[in-house]
CSV table of N, CA, C and O in Angstrom, one decimal:
chain,number,residue,atom,x,y,z
T,1,UNK,N,58.3,172.8,-36.1
T,1,UNK,CA,58.3,171.6,-36.8
T,1,UNK,C,60.0,170.6,-37.2
T,1,UNK,O,61.2,171.1,-37.1
T,2,UNK,N,59.4,169.4,-37.1
T,2,UNK,CA,61.2,168.8,-37.1
T,2,UNK,C,61.4,168.3,-38.1
T,2,UNK,O,61.1,167.3,-39.0
T,3,UNK,N,62.7,169.0,-39.2
T,3,UNK,CA,63.3,168.7,-40.2
T,3,UNK,C,63.4,167.5,-40.6
T,3,UNK,O,63.9,167.0,-41.8
T,4,UNK,N,64.4,167.1,-40.0
T,4,UNK,CA,64.7,166.1,-39.7
T,4,UNK,C,64.2,165.2,-39.7
T,4,UNK,O,64.2,163.4,-40.5
T,5,UNK,N,62.7,164.5,-38.9
T,5,UNK,CA,62.7,163.9,-39.8
T,5,UNK,C,61.4,164.1,-40.7
T,5,UNK,O,61.1,162.9,-41.3
T,6,UNK,N,61.6,165.0,-40.7
T,6,UNK,CA,60.4,165.3,-42.5
T,6,UNK,C,62.0,164.5,-43.4
T,6,UNK,O,61.4,163.6,-44.6
T,7,UNK,N,63.2,164.7,-43.3
T,7,UNK,CA,64.3,165.0,-44.5
T,7,UNK,C,64.1,162.4,-44.7
T,7,UNK,O,64.7,162.5,-45.5
T,8,UNK,N,64.1,162.2,-43.0
T,8,UNK,CA,64.2,160.9,-42.9
T,8,UNK,C,63.0,160.6,-43.7
T,8,UNK,O,63.3,159.4,-44.3
T,9,UNK,N,61.2,160.3,-43.6
T,9,UNK,CA,60.7,160.4,-43.9
T,9,UNK,C,61.0,160.2,-45.4
T,9,UNK,O,60.5,159.3,-46.3
T,10,UNK,N,61.1,161.3,-46.4
T,10,UNK,CA,61.7,161.5,-47.5
T,10,UNK,C,62.7,160.7,-48.4
T,10,UNK,O,62.4,160.4,-48.7
T,11,UNK,N,63.7,160.5,-47.1
T,11,UNK,CA,64.7,159.5,-47.0
T,11,UNK,C,63.5,158.1,-48.0
T,11,UNK,O,64.6,157.7,-49.1
T,12,UNK,N,63.5,158.0,-46.8
T,12,UNK,CA,62.7,156.2,-46.9
T,12,UNK,C,62.0,155.9,-48.0
T,12,UNK,O,62.3,154.8,-48.4
T,13,UNK,N,60.8,157.6,-48.5
T,13,UNK,CA,60.3,157.1,-49.5
T,13,UNK,C,60.7,156.8,-51.1
T,13,UNK,O,60.9,156.1,-51.9
T,14,UNK,N,61.4,157.7,-51.1
T,14,UNK,CA,63.1,157.6,-52.2
T,14,UNK,C,63.0,157.1,-51.9
T,14,UNK,O,63.4,155.7,-53.2
T,15,UNK,N,63.3,155.9,-51.4
T,15,UNK,CA,64.2,154.3,-50.7
T,15,UNK,C,63.2,153.2,-51.8
T,15,UNK,O,63.5,153.0,-52.1
T,16,UNK,N,61.8,154.0,-51.1
T,16,UNK,CA,61.2,153.0,-51.1
T,16,UNK,C,60.5,153.3,-52.1
T,16,UNK,O,60.4,151.7,-53.5
T,17,UNK,N,60.3,154.3,-53.8
T,17,UNK,CA,60.3,154.3,-54.6
T,17,UNK,C,61.2,154.1,-56.0
T,17,UNK,O,60.7,153.2,-57.7
T,18,UNK,N,62.3,153.7,-55.1
T,18,UNK,CA,63.7,153.4,-56.4
T,18,UNK,C,63.6,152.2,-56.2
T,18,UNK,O,64.9,151.6,-56.2
T,19,UNK,N,63.7,151.0,-55.5
T,19,UNK,CA,63.2,149.7,-55.1
T,19,UNK,C,64.7,149.5,-54.3
T,19,UNK,O,65.0,148.2,-53.6
T,20,UNK,N,65.0,150.8,-53.4
T,20,UNK,CA,66.1,150.4,-52.5
T,20,UNK,C,67.5,150.2,-53.3
T,20,UNK,O,68.3,150.5,-52.3
T,21,UNK,N,67.1,150.3,-54.3
T,21,UNK,CA,69.3,150.2,-54.5
T,21,UNK,C,69.0,151.3,-56.5
T,21,UNK,O,70.1,151.0,-56.4
T,22,UNK,N,68.2,152.2,-56.2
T,22,UNK,CA,69.2,153.7,-57.4
T,22,UNK,C,70.3,154.4,-56.8
T,22,UNK,O,69.9,155.5,-56.2
T,23,UNK,N,71.2,153.7,-56.9
T,23,UNK,CA,72.6,154.8,-56.6
T,23,UNK,C,72.8,155.1,-59.1
T,23,UNK,O,72.6,154.6,-59.2
T,24,UNK,N,72.9,157.0,-57.6
T,24,UNK,CA,73.4,157.9,-59.2
T,24,UNK,C,74.4,157.6,-59.0
T,24,UNK,O,75.3,158.4,-57.5
T,25,UNK,N,75.8,157.8,-60.4
T,25,UNK,CA,76.7,158.4,-60.4
T,25,UNK,C,76.9,160.8,-60.3
T,25,UNK,O,76.1,160.7,-62.0
T,26,UNK,N,77.5,160.5,-59.9
T,26,UNK,CA,77.3,162.8,-60.0
T,26,UNK,C,78.4,163.2,-59.9
T,26,UNK,O,79.3,163.1,-58.8
T,27,UNK,N,78.9,163.2,-61.1
T,27,UNK,CA,80.1,164.7,-61.0
T,27,UNK,C,80.1,165.3,-61.1
T,27,UNK,O,78.9,166.4,-61.0
T,28,UNK,N,80.5,166.1,-60.0
T,28,UNK,CA,80.8,167.2,-59.0
T,28,UNK,C,82.2,168.1,-59.8
T,28,UNK,O,81.3,169.2,-60.1
T,29,UNK,N,83.4,167.6,-60.0
T,29,UNK,CA,84.2,168.3,-60.9
T,29,UNK,C,84.1,167.1,-62.3
T,29,UNK,O,84.4,165.9,-61.6
T,30,UNK,N,84.8,167.6,-63.0
T,30,UNK,CA,84.8,166.7,-64.6
T,30,UNK,C,86.7,166.8,-64.7
T,30,UNK,O,87.4,168.5,-64.5
T,31,UNK,N,86.9,165.7,-65.2
T,31,UNK,CA,88.5,165.6,-65.5
T,31,UNK,C,88.0,167.0,-66.5
T,31,UNK,O,87.7,167.7,-67.2
T,32,UNK,N,90.0,166.5,-66.9
T,32,UNK,CA,90.2,167.4,-67.3
T,32,UNK,C,91.6,168.1,-67.8
T,32,UNK,O,92.7,167.1,-66.7
T,33,UNK,N,92.3,168.9,-68.1
T,33,UNK,CA,93.6,169.1,-67.6
T,33,UNK,C,94.3,171.0,-68.2
T,33,UNK,O,92.6,171.8,-68.8
T,34,UNK,N,94.1,171.8,-67.2
T,34,UNK,CA,94.5,172.7,-67.0
T,34,UNK,C,96.2,173.4,-67.4
T,34,UNK,O,96.5,172.3,-67.0
T,35,UNK,N,95.9,174.7,-67.5
T,35,UNK,CA,97.9,174.9,-68.0
T,35,UNK,C,97.7,176.2,-66.8
T,35,UNK,O,97.4,176.9,-65.9
T,36,UNK,N,98.9,175.3,-65.8
T,36,UNK,CA,99.2,176.2,-64.5
T,36,UNK,C,100.8,176.4,-64.8
T,36,UNK,O,101.5,175.8,-65.0
T,37,UNK,N,100.6,177.5,-65.2
T,37,UNK,CA,102.2,178.7,-65.0
T,37,UNK,C,102.8,178.1,-67.2
T,37,UNK,O,103.9,177.6,-66.6
T,38,UNK,N,102.0,177.9,-67.4
T,38,UNK,CA,102.8,177.0,-68.7
T,38,UNK,C,102.8,175.4,-69.1
T,38,UNK,O,102.9,174.6,-70.1
T,39,UNK,N,102.7,174.7,-68.1
T,39,UNK,CA,103.0,172.8,-67.8
T,39,UNK,C,100.8,172.8,-67.9
T,39,UNK,O,100.5,173.3,-67.1
T,40,UNK,N,100.9,171.7,-68.2
T,40,UNK,CA,100.0,171.1,-68.2
T,40,UNK,C,99.7,170.4,-67.3
T,40,UNK,O,99.8,169.2,-66.4
T,41,UNK,N,98.2,170.4,-66.5
T,41,UNK,CA,98.4,169.5,-65.0
T,41,UNK,C,97.3,169.2,-64.8
T,41,UNK,O,95.5,169.3,-65.8
T,42,UNK,N,97.2,167.5,-65.0
T,42,UNK,CA,95.8,166.7,-64.9
T,42,UNK,C,94.9,167.1,-64.4
T,42,UNK,O,95.6,167.2,-63.1
T,43,UNK,N,93.5,167.2,-64.3
T,43,UNK,CA,92.4,167.5,-63.6
T,43,UNK,C,90.9,166.2,-63.4
T,43,UNK,O,91.5,165.8,-64.7
T,44,UNK,N,91.8,166.6,-62.2
T,44,UNK,CA,91.2,164.3,-61.9
T,44,UNK,C,89.4,164.7,-62.0
T,44,UNK,O,88.6,165.8,-61.8
T,45,UNK,N,88.8,163.7,-62.4
T,45,UNK,CA,86.9,163.8,-61.7
T,45,UNK,C,87.0,163.7,-60.7
T,45,UNK,O,86.9,162.2,-60.0
T,46,UNK,N,86.2,164.4,-60.3
T,46,UNK,CA,85.4,164.1,-58.3
T,46,UNK,C,83.8,163.6,-58.7
T,46,UNK,O,83.0,164.8,-59.0
T,47,UNK,N,83.8,162.7,-58.4
T,47,UNK,CA,82.6,161.8,-58.0
T,47,UNK,C,82.0,161.7,-56.3
T,47,UNK,O,82.8,160.9,-56.0
T,48,UNK,N,81.0,162.2,-56.5
T,48,UNK,CA,80.2,160.7,-55.4
T,48,UNK,C,78.7,160.2,-56.1
T,48,UNK,O,79.0,160.1,-57.2
T,49,UNK,N,78.2,159.4,-55.0
T,49,UNK,CA,76.9,158.6,-55.8
T,49,UNK,C,76.1,159.7,-55.1
T,49,UNK,O,75.5,160.0,-53.5
T,50,UNK,N,74.6,159.8,-55.7
T,50,UNK,CA,73.2,159.4,-55.6
T,50,UNK,C,72.9,158.9,-55.3
T,50,UNK,O,72.8,158.5,-56.1
T,51,UNK,N,71.6,158.6,-54.4
T,51,UNK,CA,70.5,158.0,-53.9
T,51,UNK,C,68.9,158.8,-54.8
T,51,UNK,O,69.1,159.9,-53.9
T,52,UNK,N,67.8,157.9,-55.9
T,52,UNK,CA,67.4,158.7,-55.8
T,52,UNK,C,66.2,157.6,-57.1
T,52,UNK,O,66.9,156.6,-57.1
T,53,UNK,N,65.6,158.8,-58.0
T,53,UNK,CA,65.1,157.5,-59.0
T,53,UNK,C,64.6,158.6,-60.4
T,53,UNK,O,64.8,160.0,-59.5
T,54,UNK,N,65.2,158.4,-61.6
T,54,UNK,CA,64.7,159.6,-62.6
T,54,UNK,C,63.6,159.4,-63.5
T,54,UNK,O,63.0,157.9,-63.2
T,55,UNK,N,62.5,159.8,-63.8
T,55,UNK,CA,61.9,159.3,-64.5
T,55,UNK,C,61.6,160.5,-66.0
T,55,UNK,O,62.5,161.8,-65.7
T,56,UNK,N,60.7,160.7,-67.1
T,56,UNK,CA,60.9,161.1,-68.2
T,56,UNK,C,59.4,162.5,-67.6
T,56,UNK,O,58.8,161.3,-67.1
T,57,UNK,N,59.4,163.0,-68.3
T,57,UNK,CA,58.4,164.2,-67.9
T,57,UNK,C,57.5,164.0,-68.8
T,57,UNK,O,57.8,163.1,-70.2
T,58,UNK,N,56.6,164.2,-67.9
T,58,UNK,CA,55.1,163.8,-68.7
T,58,UNK,C,54.6,165.1,-70.0
T,58,UNK,O,55.2,166.5,-69.8
T,59,UNK,N,53.9,165.1,-70.1
T,59,UNK,CA,54.3,166.3,-72.2
T,59,UNK,C,53.9,167.2,-71.0
T,59,UNK,O,54.4,168.4,-71.9
T,60,UNK,N,52.5,166.8,-70.1
T,60,UNK,CA,52.3,168.7,-70.3
T,60,UNK,C,53.1,169.1,-69.3
T,60,UNK,O,53.4,171.0,-69.2
T,61,UNK,N,53.9,168.4,-68.6
T,61,UNK,CA,54.9,168.9,-67.7
T,61,UNK,C,56.2,170.2,-69.4
T,61,UNK,O,57.4,171.1,-68.8
T,62,UNK,N,56.4,170.1,-70.2
T,62,UNK,CA,56.4,170.3,-70.8
T,62,UNK,C,57.7,171.6,-71.5
T,62,UNK,O,56.0,171.4,-72.0
T,63,UNK,N,57.4,172.5,-71.4
T,63,UNK,CA,57.4,173.5,-72.3
T,63,UNK,C,58.2,174.6,-73.4
T,63,UNK,O,58.5,175.1,-73.9
T,64,UNK,N,59.3,173.4,-72.7
T,64,UNK,CA,59.9,173.1,-74.7
T,64,UNK,C,61.4,174.3,-74.0
T,64,UNK,O,62.6,174.2,-75.0
T,65,UNK,N,61.3,175.6,-72.8
T,65,UNK,CA,62.5,175.5,-73.0
T,65,UNK,C,62.9,175.8,-71.1
T,65,UNK,O,63.7,174.7,-71.2
T,66,UNK,N,62.2,175.5,-70.2
T,66,UNK,CA,62.2,175.0,-69.0
T,66,UNK,C,63.1,173.5,-68.8
T,66,UNK,O,64.2,172.9,-68.3
T,67,UNK,N,61.8,172.6,-69.1
T,67,UNK,CA,62.1,171.5,-69.6
T,67,UNK,C,61.5,170.4,-71.3
T,67,UNK,O,61.0,170.8,-71.7
T,68,UNK,N,62.5,170.3,-70.7
T,68,UNK,CA,62.5,169.7,-72.8
T,68,UNK,C,62.0,168.8,-72.8
T,68,UNK,O,62.1,167.5,-72.1
T,69,UNK,N,61.5,167.9,-74.0
T,69,UNK,CA,60.4,166.3,-74.3
T,69,UNK,C,62.3,165.9,-73.6
T,69,UNK,O,62.6,164.2,-73.4
T,70,UNK,N,63.3,165.6,-73.9
T,70,UNK,CA,64.9,165.0,-73.6
T,70,UNK,C,64.8,165.2,-72.7
T,70,UNK,O,66.0,163.9,-72.1
T,71,UNK,N,64.0,165.6,-71.5
T,71,UNK,CA,65.8,165.8,-70.4
T,71,UNK,C,64.3,165.0,-69.6
T,71,UNK,O,64.0,163.9,-70.3
T,72,UNK,N,65.0,164.5,-68.2
T,72,UNK,CA,64.4,163.8,-67.4
T,72,UNK,C,64.7,164.2,-65.6
T,72,UNK,O,66.0,165.3,-65.8
T,73,UNK,N,63.9,164.3,-65.5
T,73,UNK,CA,63.3,164.7,-64.1
T,73,UNK,C,63.4,163.1,-62.8
T,73,UNK,O,63.1,162.3,-62.3
T,74,UNK,N,64.2,164.5,-61.5
T,74,UNK,CA,64.9,163.3,-61.0
T,74,UNK,C,64.4,163.7,-59.5
T,74,UNK,O,63.4,164.7,-59.4
T,75,UNK,N,63.6,163.2,-58.6
T,75,UNK,CA,63.7,163.5,-57.1
T,75,UNK,C,65.6,162.3,-56.1
T,75,UNK,O,65.2,161.1,-56.2
T,76,UNK,N,65.9,163.5,-56.1
T,76,UNK,CA,66.8,162.1,-54.5
T,76,UNK,C,67.8,163.0,-53.2
T,76,UNK,O,66.7,164.5,-53.3
T,77,UNK,N,67.8,162.4,-53.0
T,77,UNK,CA,67.1,162.6,-50.4
T,77,UNK,C,68.0,163.4,-50.6
T,77,UNK,O,69.4,163.6,-51.3
T,78,UNK,N,68.2,164.1,-49.7
T,78,UNK,CA,69.4,165.9,-49.2
T,78,UNK,C,71.0,164.9,-48.5
T,78,UNK,O,71.0,166.0,-48.0
T,79,UNK,N,71.0,164.0,-48.7
T,79,UNK,CA,72.3,163.3,-48.6
T,79,UNK,C,73.7,164.7,-48.5
T,79,UNK,O,74.7,164.9,-48.6
T,80,UNK,N,73.1,164.7,-50.3
T,80,UNK,CA,74.7,165.2,-50.5
T,80,UNK,C,73.4,166.1,-51.6
T,80,UNK,O,72.2,166.2,-51.7
T,81,UNK,N,75.1,167.5,-52.0
T,81,UNK,CA,75.0,168.8,-52.3
T,81,UNK,C,74.6,168.4,-53.7
T,81,UNK,O,75.5,167.9,-54.2
T,82,UNK,N,73.2,168.4,-54.5
T,82,UNK,CA,72.8,168.5,-55.6
T,82,UNK,C,73.2,170.1,-55.8
T,82,UNK,O,72.1,170.8,-56.0
T,83,UNK,N,74.7,170.6,-56.7
T,83,UNK,CA,73.8,172.1,-57.8
T,83,UNK,C,73.8,172.0,-58.8
T,83,UNK,O,74.3,171.2,-59.3
T,84,UNK,N,73.8,173.1,-59.3
T,84,UNK,CA,73.3,173.8,-60.8
T,84,UNK,C,74.6,173.0,-61.7
T,84,UNK,O,76.0,173.2,-61.4
T,85,UNK,N,74.6,172.5,-62.6
T,85,UNK,CA,76.3,172.3,-63.5
T,85,UNK,C,76.7,171.0,-63.1
T,85,UNK,O,77.6,170.2,-63.7
T,86,UNK,N,76.5,169.8,-62.2
T,86,UNK,CA,76.7,169.2,-61.6
T,86,UNK,C,76.0,167.7,-62.5
T,86,UNK,O,75.7,168.3,-63.3
T,87,UNK,N,76.8,167.0,-62.6
T,87,UNK,CA,76.5,165.8,-63.6
T,87,UNK,C,76.4,164.6,-63.3
T,87,UNK,O,77.0,164.3,-62.1
T,88,UNK,N,75.0,163.9,-63.9
T,88,UNK,CA,74.0,162.9,-62.9
T,88,UNK,C,74.7,161.2,-64.3
T,88,UNK,O,73.6,162.0,-65.8
T,89,UNK,N,74.7,160.6,-64.5
T,89,UNK,CA,74.5,159.8,-65.0
T,89,UNK,C,73.7,158.2,-64.9
T,89,UNK,O,73.4,157.9,-64.3
T,90,UNK,N,73.3,158.7,-65.9
T,90,UNK,CA,72.2,157.3,-66.4
T,90,UNK,C,72.3,157.0,-67.4
T,90,UNK,O,72.8,157.5,-68.7
T,91,UNK,N,72.2,155.2,-66.9
T,91,UNK,CA,72.3,153.7,-68.5
T,91,UNK,C,73.6,154.1,-69.2
T,91,UNK,O,72.5,154.1,-70.2
T,92,UNK,N,74.5,155.1,-68.6
T,92,UNK,CA,75.5,154.8,-69.4
T,92,UNK,C,75.6,156.6,-69.8
T,92,UNK,O,76.2,156.4,-71.1
T,93,UNK,N,75.2,157.0,-69.5
T,93,UNK,CA,74.6,159.1,-70.1
T,93,UNK,C,74.4,159.6,-69.9
T,93,UNK,O,74.1,159.4,-67.9
T,94,UNK,N,75.3,161.1,-69.3
T,94,UNK,CA,75.8,162.3,-68.6
T,94,UNK,C,74.3,163.1,-68.8
T,94,UNK,O,73.9,163.1,-70.1
T,95,UNK,N,73.8,163.7,-67.6
T,95,UNK,CA,72.3,164.3,-68.6
T,95,UNK,C,73.3,165.4,-67.1
T,95,UNK,O,73.9,165.0,-66.1
T,96,UNK,N,73.3,167.1,-67.4
T,96,UNK,CA,73.2,167.8,-66.4
T,96,UNK,C,72.7,168.8,-65.7
T,96,UNK,O,71.2,168.9,-66.2
T,97,UNK,N,72.8,169.1,-64.5
T,97,UNK,CA,72.1,169.6,-63.8
T,97,UNK,C,71.3,171.2,-63.9
T,97,UNK,O,72.9,172.0,-63.9
T,98,UNK,N,70.6,171.3,-64.4
T,98,UNK,CA,70.3,172.5,-65.2
T,98,UNK,C,69.5,173.3,-64.3
T,98,UNK,O,69.7,174.6,-64.0
T,99,UNK,N,69.0,172.7,-63.0
T,99,UNK,CA,67.5,173.8,-62.1
T,99,UNK,C,68.0,172.3,-60.7
T,99,UNK,O,66.6,171.0,-61.3
T,100,UNK,N,68.6,173.0,-59.9
T,100,UNK,CA,68.2,171.8,-58.7
T,100,UNK,C,67.4,171.4,-57.9
T,100,UNK,O,66.8,170.3,-57.9
T,101,UNK,N,66.4,172.4,-58.2
T,101,UNK,CA,65.6,172.3,-56.6
T,101,UNK,C,65.8,172.1,-56.1
T,101,UNK,O,64.9,170.2,-55.9
T,102,UNK,N,65.6,172.8,-55.0
T,102,UNK,CA,65.9,171.9,-53.4
T,102,UNK,C,64.9,171.5,-52.9
T,102,UNK,O,63.8,172.9,-53.2
T,103,UNK,N,65.0,170.6,-52.6
T,103,UNK,CA,63.0,170.5,-51.1
T,103,UNK,C,63.2,171.5,-49.6
T,103,UNK,O,64.2,170.1,-49.2
T,104,UNK,N,62.8,172.9,-49.9
T,104,UNK,CA,63.9,173.0,-48.5
T,104,UNK,C,62.9,174.0,-47.8
T,104,UNK,O,61.7,175.5,-48.5
T,105,UNK,N,62.1,174.0,-45.9
T,105,UNK,CA,61.8,175.9,-46.6
T,105,UNK,C,62.4,176.9,-45.5
T,105,UNK,O,62.4,177.7,-45.2
T,106,UNK,N,63.7,176.0,-43.9
T,106,UNK,CA,64.5,176.3,-43.7
T,106,UNK,C,66.2,176.3,-44.7
T,106,UNK,O,65.9,175.4,-45.3
T,107,UNK,N,67.0,176.7,-43.8
T,107,UNK,CA,68.9,175.6,-43.7
T,107,UNK,C,68.2,174.1,-44.2
T,107,UNK,O,69.7,173.5,-45.0
T,108,UNK,N,67.6,172.9,-43.5
T,108,UNK,CA,67.4,171.6,-44.1
T,108,UNK,C,67.2,171.4,-45.5
T,108,UNK,O,65.6,171.6,-45.7
T,109,UNK,N,67.7,170.6,-46.1
T,109,UNK,CA,67.1,170.3,-47.2
T,109,UNK,C,66.4,169.7,-46.9
T,109,UNK,O,67.8,168.2,-46.9
T,110,UNK,N,65.6,168.6,-47.3
T,110,UNK,CA,65.4,167.9,-47.3
T,110,UNK,C,64.7,166.5,-48.9
T,110,UNK,O,65.5,165.4,-48.2
T,111,UNK,N,65.4,167.4,-49.6
T,111,UNK,CA,65.3,166.1,-51.1
T,111,UNK,C,65.4,167.6,-52.0
T,111,UNK,O,65.7,168.5,-51.6
T,112,UNK,N,65.7,166.4,-53.0
T,112,UNK,CA,66.4,168.0,-54.6
T,112,UNK,C,65.4,167.0,-55.4
T,112,UNK,O,65.4,166.0,-56.0
T,113,UNK,N,64.7,167.8,-56.1
T,113,UNK,CA,64.5,167.1,-57.9
T,113,UNK,C,64.8,168.2,-59.1
T,113,UNK,O,63.6,169.1,-59.8
T,114,UNK,N,65.8,167.9,-59.0
T,114,UNK,CA,66.5,168.5,-60.5
T,114,UNK,C,66.1,168.2,-61.3
T,114,UNK,O,65.2,167.2,-61.9
T,115,UNK,N,65.7,169.3,-62.6
T,115,UNK,CA,65.7,169.0,-64.2
T,115,UNK,C,66.8,168.6,-64.5
T,115,UNK,O,68.8,168.8,-64.6
T,116,UNK,N,67.0,167.7,-65.5
T,116,UNK,CA,69.2,167.5,-65.9
T,116,UNK,C,68.2,167.2,-67.3
T,116,UNK,O,67.8,167.1,-68.2
T,117,UNK,N,69.4,167.5,-68.5
T,117,UNK,CA,70.0,167.5,-69.6
T,117,UNK,C,70.6,167.2,-70.0
T,117,UNK,O,71.6,166.9,-69.7
T,118,UNK,N,70.3,166.1,-71.3
T,118,UNK,CA,71.7,165.2,-71.7
T,118,UNK,C,72.9,166.2,-71.7
T,118,UNK,O,72.3,167.3,-73.2
T,119,UNK,N,73.9,165.5,-72.5
T,119,UNK,CA,75.2,166.2,-71.9
T,119,UNK,C,75.1,165.8,-74.5
T,119,UNK,O,74.7,164.4,-74.0
T,120,UNK,N,75.6,166.8,-75.0
T,120,UNK,CA,76.5,165.9,-76.1
T,120,UNK,C,77.0,165.3,-76.3
T,120,UNK,O,76.9,163.9,-76.9
T,121,UNK,N,77.9,164.8,-75.6
T,121,UNK,CA,79.3,164.6,-76.0
T,121,UNK,C,80.6,164.7,-74.6
T,121,UNK,O,80.1,165.6,-74.0
T,122,UNK,N,80.5,163.6,-74.2
T,122,UNK,CA,81.7,163.8,-72.2
T,122,UNK,C,82.5,163.3,-73.0
T,122,UNK,O,82.4,161.6,-74.1
T,123,UNK,N,84.0,163.6,-72.0
T,123,UNK,CA,85.2,162.4,-72.2
T,123,UNK,C,85.0,161.3,-72.0
T,123,UNK,O,85.9,160.4,-71.6
């Protein structure tokens, strides 16, 4: 099976359903300050852009634990690795990836379907 072709088709489908402009800021590492040898060292925020779409869960998908009513469900292409703990900015608010849910049969990740939970406060 040609997984590169499946990945290409998945990316094309995601681009179609996101109107081709579904770009989101993905925060790989939050900024802040670390103490190194007793000295404060500024740690920069590391970000990248991911392409896809997000939606609110349907009532039947909400179970109160894995998926909550305030969560968002995403579908992103497999061009950028998405891991649990990353944050995604949606309409000016940050959501943490609680479950990345990669779609893959082999070592080739075709896409991601993460569960995104709103971050209460961010700096």
